[in-house]
PDB file of C-alpha atoms in Angstrom:
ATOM      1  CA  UNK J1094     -97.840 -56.765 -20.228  1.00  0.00           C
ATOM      2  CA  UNK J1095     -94.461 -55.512 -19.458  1.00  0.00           C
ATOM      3  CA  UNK J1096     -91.279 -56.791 -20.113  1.00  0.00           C
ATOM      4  CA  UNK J1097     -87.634 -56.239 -18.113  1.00  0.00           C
ATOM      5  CA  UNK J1098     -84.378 -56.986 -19.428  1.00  0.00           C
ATOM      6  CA  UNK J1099     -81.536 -56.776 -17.673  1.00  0.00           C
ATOM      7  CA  UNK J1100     -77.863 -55.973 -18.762  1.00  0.00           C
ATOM      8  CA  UNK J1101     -74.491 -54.987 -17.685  1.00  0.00           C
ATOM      9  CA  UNK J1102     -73.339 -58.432 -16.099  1.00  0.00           C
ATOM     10  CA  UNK J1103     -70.188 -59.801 -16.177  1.00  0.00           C
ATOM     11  CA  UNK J1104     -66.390 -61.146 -14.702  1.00  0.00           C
ATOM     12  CA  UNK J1105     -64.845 -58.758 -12.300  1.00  0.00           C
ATOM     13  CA  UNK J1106     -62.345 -59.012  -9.990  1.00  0.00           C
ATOM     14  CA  UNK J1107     -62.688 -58.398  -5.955  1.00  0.00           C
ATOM     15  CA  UNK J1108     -63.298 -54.737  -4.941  1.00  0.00           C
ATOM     16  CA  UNK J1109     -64.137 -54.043  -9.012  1.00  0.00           C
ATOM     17  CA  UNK J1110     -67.427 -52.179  -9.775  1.00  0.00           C
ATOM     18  CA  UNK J1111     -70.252 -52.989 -12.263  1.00  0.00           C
ATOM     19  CA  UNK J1112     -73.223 -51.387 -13.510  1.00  0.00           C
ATOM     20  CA  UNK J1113     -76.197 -53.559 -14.080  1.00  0.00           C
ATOM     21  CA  UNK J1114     -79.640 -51.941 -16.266  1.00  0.00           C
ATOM     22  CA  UNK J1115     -83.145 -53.078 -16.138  1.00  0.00           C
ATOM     23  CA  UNK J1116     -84.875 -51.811 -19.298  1.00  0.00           C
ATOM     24  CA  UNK J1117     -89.033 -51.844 -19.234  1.00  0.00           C
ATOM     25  CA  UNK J1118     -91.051 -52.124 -22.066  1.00  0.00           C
ATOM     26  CA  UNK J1119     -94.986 -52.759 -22.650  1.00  0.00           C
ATOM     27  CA  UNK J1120     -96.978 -51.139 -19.901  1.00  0.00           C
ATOM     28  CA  UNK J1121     -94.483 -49.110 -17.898  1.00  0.00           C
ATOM     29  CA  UNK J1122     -97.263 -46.769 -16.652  1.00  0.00           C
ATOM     30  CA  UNK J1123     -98.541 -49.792 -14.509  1.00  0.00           C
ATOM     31  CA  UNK J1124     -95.120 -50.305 -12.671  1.00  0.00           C
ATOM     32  CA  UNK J1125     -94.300 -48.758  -9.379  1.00  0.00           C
ATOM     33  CA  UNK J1126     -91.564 -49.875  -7.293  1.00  0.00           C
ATOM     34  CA  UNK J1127     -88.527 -52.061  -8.563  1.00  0.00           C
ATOM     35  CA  UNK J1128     -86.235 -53.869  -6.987  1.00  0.00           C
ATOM     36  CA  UNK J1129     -82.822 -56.197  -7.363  1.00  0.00           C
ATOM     37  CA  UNK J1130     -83.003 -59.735  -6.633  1.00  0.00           C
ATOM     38  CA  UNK J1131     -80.079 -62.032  -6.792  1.00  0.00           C
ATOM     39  CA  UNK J1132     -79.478 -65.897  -6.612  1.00  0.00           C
ATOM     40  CA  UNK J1133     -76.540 -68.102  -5.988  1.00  0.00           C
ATOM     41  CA  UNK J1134     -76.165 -71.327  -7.274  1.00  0.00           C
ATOM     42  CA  UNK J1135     -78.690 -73.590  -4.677  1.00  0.00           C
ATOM     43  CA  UNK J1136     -79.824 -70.950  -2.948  1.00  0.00           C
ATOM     44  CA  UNK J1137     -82.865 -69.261  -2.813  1.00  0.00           C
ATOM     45  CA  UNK J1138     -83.308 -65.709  -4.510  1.00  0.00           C
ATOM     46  CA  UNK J1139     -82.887 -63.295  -2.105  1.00  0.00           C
ATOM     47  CA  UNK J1140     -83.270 -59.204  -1.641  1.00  0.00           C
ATOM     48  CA  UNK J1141     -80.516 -56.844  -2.952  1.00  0.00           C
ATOM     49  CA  UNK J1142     -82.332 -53.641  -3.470  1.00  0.00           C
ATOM     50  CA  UNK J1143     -85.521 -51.144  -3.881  1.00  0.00           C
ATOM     51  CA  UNK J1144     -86.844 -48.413  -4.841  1.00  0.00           C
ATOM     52  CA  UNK J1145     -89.723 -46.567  -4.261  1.00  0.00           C
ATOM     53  CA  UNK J1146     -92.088 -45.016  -7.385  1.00  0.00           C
ATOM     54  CA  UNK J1147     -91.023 -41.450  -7.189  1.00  0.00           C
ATOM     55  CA  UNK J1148     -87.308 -42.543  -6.342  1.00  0.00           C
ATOM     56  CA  UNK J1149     -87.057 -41.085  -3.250  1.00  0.00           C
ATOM     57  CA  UNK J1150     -86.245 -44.106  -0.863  1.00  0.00           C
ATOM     58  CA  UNK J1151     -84.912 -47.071  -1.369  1.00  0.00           C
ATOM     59  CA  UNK J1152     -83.846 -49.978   0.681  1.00  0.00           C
ATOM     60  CA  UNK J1153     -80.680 -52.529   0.978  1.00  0.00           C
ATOM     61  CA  UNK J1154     -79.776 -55.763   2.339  1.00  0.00           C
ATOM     62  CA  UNK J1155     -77.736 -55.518   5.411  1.00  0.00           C
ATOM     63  CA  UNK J1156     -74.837 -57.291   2.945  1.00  0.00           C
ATOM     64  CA  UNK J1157     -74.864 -54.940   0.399  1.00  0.00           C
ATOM     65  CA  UNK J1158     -75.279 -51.468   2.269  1.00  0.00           C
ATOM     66  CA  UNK J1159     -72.582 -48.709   1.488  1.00  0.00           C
ATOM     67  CA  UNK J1160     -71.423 -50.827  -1.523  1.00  0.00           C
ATOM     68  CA  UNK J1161     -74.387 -50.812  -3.764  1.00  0.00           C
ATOM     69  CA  UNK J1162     -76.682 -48.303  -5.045  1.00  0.00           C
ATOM     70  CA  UNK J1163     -80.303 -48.586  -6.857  1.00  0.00           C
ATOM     71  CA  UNK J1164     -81.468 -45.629  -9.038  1.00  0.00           C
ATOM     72  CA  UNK J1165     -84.347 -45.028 -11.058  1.00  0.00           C
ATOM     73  CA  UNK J1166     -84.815 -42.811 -14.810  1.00  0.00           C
ATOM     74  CA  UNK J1167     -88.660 -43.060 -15.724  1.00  0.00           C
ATOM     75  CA  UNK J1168     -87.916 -40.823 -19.007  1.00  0.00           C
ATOM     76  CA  UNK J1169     -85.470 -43.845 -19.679  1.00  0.00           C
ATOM     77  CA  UNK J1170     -87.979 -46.527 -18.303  1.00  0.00           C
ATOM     78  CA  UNK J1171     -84.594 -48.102 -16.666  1.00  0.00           C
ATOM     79  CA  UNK J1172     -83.421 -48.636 -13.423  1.00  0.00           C
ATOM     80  CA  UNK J1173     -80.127 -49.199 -12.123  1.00  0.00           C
ATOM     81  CA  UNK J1174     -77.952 -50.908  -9.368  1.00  0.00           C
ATOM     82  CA  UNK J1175     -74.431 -49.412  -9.240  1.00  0.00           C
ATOM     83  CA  UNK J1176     -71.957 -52.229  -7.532  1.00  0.00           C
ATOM     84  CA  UNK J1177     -69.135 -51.304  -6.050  1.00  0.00           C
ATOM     85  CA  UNK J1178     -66.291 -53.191  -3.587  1.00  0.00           C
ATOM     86  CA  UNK J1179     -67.716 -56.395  -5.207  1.00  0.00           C
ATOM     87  CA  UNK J1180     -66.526 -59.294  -2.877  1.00  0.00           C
ATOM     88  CA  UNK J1181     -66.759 -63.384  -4.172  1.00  0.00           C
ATOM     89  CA  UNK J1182     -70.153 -63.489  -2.161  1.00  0.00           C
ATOM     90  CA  UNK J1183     -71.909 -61.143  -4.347  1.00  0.00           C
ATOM     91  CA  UNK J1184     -71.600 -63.807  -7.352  1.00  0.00           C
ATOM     92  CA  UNK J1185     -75.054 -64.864  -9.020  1.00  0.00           C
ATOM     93  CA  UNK J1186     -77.766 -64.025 -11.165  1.00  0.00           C
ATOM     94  CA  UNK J1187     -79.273 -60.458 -10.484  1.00  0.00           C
ATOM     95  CA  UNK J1188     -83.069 -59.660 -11.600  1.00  0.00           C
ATOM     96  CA  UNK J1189     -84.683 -57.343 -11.649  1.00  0.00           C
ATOM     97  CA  UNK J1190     -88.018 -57.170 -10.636  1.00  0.00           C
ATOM     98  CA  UNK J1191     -91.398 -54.313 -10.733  1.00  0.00           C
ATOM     99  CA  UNK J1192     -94.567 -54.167  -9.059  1.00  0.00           C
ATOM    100  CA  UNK J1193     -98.015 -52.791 -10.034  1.00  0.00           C
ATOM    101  CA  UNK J1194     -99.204 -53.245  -6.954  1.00  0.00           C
ATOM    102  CA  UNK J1195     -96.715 -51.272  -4.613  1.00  0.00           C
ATOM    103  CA  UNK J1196     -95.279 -48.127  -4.191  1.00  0.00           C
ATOM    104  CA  UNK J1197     -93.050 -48.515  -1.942  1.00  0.00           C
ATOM    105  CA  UNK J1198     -89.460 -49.642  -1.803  1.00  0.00           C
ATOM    106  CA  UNK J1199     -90.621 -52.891  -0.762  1.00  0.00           C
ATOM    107  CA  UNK J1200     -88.074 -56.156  -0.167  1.00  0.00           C
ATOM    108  CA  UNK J1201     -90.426 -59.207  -0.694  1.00  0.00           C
ATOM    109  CA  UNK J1202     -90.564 -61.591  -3.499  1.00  0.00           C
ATOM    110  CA  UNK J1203     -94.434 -61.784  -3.521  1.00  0.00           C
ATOM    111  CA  UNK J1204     -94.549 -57.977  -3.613  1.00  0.00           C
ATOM    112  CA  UNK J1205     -92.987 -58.119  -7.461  1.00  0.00           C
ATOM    113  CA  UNK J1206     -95.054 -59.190 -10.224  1.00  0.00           C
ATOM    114  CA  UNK J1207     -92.703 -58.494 -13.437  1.00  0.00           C
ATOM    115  CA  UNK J1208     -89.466 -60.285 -13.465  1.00  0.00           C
ATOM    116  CA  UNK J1209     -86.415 -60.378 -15.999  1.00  0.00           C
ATOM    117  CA  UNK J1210     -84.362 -63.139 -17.420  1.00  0.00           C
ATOM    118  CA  UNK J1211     -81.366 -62.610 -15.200  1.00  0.00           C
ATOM    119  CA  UNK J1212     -77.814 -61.228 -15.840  1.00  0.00           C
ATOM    120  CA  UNK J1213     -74.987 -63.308 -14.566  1.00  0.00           C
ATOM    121  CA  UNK J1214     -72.131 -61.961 -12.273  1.00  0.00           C
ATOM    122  CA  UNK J1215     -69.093 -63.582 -11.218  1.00  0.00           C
ATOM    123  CA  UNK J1216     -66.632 -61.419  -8.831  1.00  0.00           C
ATOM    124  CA  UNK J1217     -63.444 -63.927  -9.301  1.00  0.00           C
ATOM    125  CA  UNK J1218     -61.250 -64.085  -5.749  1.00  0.00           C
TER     126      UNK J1218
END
């Protein structure tokens, strides 16, 4: 099994940054791409981000593009989603999410089978 936990949530104010980590443990080896989900309080969980298994492409939602960045460290077993220009939209729970089935940087719930607890972020107006 494998196991993601997710940190670096938090309070920040609009146009503020934050870092949020997604550490692996259990059977890395199997994991390929991972991605960034968020959700908003009764709303569905939507795409944020992706990565590909040798970390050369990735993929963004439209909302997010030029603002956010996902990154991978496989000697670290973590990957990362840099935030920055956060706006009040951007508030919810981010997860973090890897497949054993894909490679690529793909953008689908279904295409994830390992999923974290969550990490709350607020971006305050």
């Amino acid at each position: 099994q494998v196991q993601l936990v997710e940190s670096g949530g938090g309070l920040v104010q609009t146009g503020g940054s934050l870092r949020l980590s997604c550490a692996a443990s259990g059977r890395t080896f199997s994991i390929y791409a991972k991605g960034w989900f968020r959700q908003a309080p009764g709303q569905e969980r939507e795409f944020v981000a992706s990565i590909d298994w040798s970390g050369s492409r990735t993929n963004y939602a439209d909302s997010v593009k030029g603002r956010f960045t996902i990154s991978r460290d496989d000697a670290k077993n973590t990957v990362y989603l840099q935030m920055n220009s956060l706006k009040p939209e951007d508030t919810g729970v981010y997860y973090c999410a890897g497949s054993s089935r894909y490679q690529g940087a793909r953008f689908g719930r279904a295409d994830y089978d390992y999923w974290g607890q969550g990490t709350q972020v607020t971006v305050s107006s």
